[in-house]
mmCIF file of C-alpha atoms in Angstrom:
data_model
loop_
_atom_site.group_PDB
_atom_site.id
_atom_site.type_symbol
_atom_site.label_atom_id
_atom_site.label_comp_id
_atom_site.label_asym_id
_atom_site.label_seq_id
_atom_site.Cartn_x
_atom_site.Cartn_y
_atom_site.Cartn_z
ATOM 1 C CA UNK A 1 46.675 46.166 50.348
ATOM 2 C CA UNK A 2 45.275 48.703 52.019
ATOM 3 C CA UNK A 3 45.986 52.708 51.263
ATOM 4 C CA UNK A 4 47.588 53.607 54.502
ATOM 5 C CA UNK A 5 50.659 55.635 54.523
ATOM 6 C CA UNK A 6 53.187 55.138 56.988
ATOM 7 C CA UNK A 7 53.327 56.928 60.187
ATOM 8 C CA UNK A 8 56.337 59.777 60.416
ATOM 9 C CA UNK A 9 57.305 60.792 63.804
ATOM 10 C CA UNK A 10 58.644 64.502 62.200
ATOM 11 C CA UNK A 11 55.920 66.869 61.710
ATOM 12 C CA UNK A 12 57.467 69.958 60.982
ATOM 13 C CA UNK A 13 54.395 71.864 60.536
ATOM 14 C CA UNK A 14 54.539 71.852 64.072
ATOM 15 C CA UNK A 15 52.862 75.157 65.592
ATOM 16 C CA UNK A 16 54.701 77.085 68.146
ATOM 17 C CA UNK A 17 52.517 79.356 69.923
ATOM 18 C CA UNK A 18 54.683 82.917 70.467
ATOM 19 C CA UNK A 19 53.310 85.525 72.905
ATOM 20 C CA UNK A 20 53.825 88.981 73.051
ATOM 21 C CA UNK A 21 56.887 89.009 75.326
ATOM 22 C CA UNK A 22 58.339 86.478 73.250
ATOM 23 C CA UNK A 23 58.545 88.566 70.365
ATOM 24 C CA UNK A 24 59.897 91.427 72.262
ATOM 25 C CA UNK A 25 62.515 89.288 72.927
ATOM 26 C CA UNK A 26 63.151 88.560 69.497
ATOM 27 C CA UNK A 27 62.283 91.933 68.195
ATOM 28 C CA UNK A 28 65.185 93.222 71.444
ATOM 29 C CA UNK A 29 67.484 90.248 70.190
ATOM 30 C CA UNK A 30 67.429 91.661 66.334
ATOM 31 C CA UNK A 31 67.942 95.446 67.566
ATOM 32 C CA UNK A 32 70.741 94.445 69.771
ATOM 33 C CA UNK A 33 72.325 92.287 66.707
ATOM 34 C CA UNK A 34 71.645 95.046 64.088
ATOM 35 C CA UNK A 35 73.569 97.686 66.926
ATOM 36 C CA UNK A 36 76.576 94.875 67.390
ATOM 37 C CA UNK A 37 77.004 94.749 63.790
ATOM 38 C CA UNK A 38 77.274 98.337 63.287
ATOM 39 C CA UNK A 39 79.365 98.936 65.953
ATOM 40 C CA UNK A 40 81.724 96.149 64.716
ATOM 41 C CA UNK A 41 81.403 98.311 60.950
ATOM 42 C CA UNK A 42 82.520 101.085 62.936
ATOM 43 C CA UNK A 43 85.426 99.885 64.712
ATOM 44 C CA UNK A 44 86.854 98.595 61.455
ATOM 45 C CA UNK A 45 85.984 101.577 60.006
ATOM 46 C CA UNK A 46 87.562 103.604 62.989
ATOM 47 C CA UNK A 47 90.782 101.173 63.201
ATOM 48 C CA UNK A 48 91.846 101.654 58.983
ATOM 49 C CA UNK A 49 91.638 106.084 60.484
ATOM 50 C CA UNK A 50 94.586 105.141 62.585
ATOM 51 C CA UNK A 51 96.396 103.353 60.146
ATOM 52 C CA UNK A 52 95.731 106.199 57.576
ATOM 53 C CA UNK A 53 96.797 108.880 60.585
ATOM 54 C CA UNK A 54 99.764 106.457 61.545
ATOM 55 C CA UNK A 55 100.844 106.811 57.369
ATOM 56 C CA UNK A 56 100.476 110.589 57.588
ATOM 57 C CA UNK A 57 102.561 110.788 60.294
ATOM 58 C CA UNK A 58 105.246 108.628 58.870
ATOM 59 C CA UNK A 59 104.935 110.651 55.917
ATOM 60 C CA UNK A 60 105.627 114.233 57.947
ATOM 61 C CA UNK A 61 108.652 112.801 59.328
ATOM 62 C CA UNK A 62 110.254 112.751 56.138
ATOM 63 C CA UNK A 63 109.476 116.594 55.518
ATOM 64 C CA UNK A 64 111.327 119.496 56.727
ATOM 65 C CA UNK A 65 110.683 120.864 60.231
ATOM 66 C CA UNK A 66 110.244 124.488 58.964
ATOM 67 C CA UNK A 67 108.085 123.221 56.021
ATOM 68 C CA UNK A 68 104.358 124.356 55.943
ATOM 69 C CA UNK A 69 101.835 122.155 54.373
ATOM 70 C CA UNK A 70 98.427 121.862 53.973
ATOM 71 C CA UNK A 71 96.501 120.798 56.384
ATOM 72 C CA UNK A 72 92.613 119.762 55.915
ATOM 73 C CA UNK A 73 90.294 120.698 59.182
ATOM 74 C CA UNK A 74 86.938 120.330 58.491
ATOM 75 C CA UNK A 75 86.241 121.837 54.769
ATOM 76 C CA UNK A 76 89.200 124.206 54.848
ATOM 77 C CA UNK A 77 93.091 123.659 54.117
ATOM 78 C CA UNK A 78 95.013 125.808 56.387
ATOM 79 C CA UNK A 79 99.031 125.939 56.581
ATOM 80 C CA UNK A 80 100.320 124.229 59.370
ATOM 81 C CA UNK A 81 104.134 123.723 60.348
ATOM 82 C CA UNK A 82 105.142 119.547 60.038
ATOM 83 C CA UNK A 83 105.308 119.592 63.895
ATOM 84 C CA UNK A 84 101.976 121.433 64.351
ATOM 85 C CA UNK A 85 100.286 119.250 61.936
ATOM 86 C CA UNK A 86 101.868 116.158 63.301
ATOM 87 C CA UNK A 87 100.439 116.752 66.650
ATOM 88 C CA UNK A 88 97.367 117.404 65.692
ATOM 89 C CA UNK A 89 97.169 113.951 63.525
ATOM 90 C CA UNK A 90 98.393 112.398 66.495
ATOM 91 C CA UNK A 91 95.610 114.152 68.678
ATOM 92 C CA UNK A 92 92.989 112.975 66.040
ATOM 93 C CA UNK A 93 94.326 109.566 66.418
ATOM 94 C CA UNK A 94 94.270 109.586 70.488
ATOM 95 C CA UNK A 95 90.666 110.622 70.000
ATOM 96 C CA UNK A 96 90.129 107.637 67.072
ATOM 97 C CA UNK A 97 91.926 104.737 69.857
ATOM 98 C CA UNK A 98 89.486 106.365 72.547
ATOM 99 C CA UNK A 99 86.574 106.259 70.692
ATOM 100 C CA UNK A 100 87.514 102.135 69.403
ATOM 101 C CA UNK A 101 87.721 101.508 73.193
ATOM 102 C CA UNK A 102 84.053 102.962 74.316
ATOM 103 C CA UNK A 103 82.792 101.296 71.240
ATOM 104 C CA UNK A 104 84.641 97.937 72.408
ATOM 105 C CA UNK A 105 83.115 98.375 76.021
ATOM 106 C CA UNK A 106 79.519 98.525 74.213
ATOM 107 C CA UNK A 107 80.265 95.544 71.981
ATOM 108 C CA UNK A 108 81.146 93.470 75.022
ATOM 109 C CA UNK A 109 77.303 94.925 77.116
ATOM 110 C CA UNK A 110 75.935 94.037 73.624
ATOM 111 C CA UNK A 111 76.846 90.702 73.425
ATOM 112 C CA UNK A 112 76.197 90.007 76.814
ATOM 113 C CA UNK A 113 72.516 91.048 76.438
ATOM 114 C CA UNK A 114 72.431 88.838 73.142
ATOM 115 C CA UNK A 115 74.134 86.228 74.487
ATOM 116 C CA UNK A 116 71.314 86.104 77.570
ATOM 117 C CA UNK A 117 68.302 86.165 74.777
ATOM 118 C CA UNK A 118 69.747 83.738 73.130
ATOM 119 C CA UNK A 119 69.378 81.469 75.623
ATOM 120 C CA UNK A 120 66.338 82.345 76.896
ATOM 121 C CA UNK A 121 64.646 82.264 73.478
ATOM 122 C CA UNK A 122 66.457 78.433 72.863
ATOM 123 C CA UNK A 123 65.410 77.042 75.749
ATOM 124 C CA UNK A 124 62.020 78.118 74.604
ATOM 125 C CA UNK A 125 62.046 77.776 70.928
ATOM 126 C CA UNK A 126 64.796 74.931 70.330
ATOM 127 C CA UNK A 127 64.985 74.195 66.475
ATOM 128 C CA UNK A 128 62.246 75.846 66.141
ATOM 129 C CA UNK A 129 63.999 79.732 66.712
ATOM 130 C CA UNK A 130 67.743 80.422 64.344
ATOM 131 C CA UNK A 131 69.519 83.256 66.062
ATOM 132 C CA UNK A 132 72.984 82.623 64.738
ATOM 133 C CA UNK A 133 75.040 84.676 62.441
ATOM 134 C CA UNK A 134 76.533 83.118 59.764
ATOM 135 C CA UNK A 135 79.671 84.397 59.554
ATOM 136 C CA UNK A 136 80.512 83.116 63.307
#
């Protein structure tokens, strides 16, 4: 018998030579990921606002017109008719849905950019390269 081993056709020490533009790429591709997933942070964070303002509102509705409550704007309470206060919650949450849309717009740019390294740094990389998330 003789002490040969037998022959494996995976070698998985294989060496993959990266140059410097490659790891732009993949230095790009994490900053773009890390930006998507705060943006996505932010939208949720942005959409459970409106459904706080949307409460508030509801809540007004049951007061009396000529009521005054307090109303928080920045680190002061102030008195503020139901009506007045309702428009401006409804104002705030205008601003909130407007804000969720720009950040929507970038999300979409964003993945589009990722979506386009992705594929460059596959068809380069293969196996070798893991780009996904794992929550998708």
């Amino acid at each position: 018998m003789s002490g040969s081993q037998p022959k494996s056709t995976f070698n998985s020490d294989t060496e993959v030579h990266i140059t410097y533009d490659d790891q732009q790429r993949i230095n790009q591709f994490a900053r773009l990921n890390a930006k998507y997933e705060d943006f996505k942070e932010d939208i949720q964070i942005k959409k459970n606002d409106v459904q706080n303002l949307e409460d508030a509102v509801n809540e007004l509705m049951l007061c009396d017109d000529d009521e005054q409550i307090m109303y928080k704007e920045g680190e002061i309470f102030l008195y503020k008719s139901v009506s007045n206060a309702q428009n401006s919650l409804e104002d705030y949450k205008t601003e909130l849905q407007n804000m969720t849309q720009n950040i929507e717009k970038e999300i979409v740019s964003l993945k589009e950019q990722i979506e386009t390294l992705k594929a460059h740094l596959y068809a380069k990389f293969g196996s070798n390269i893991h780009l996904e998330n794992d929550e998708e």
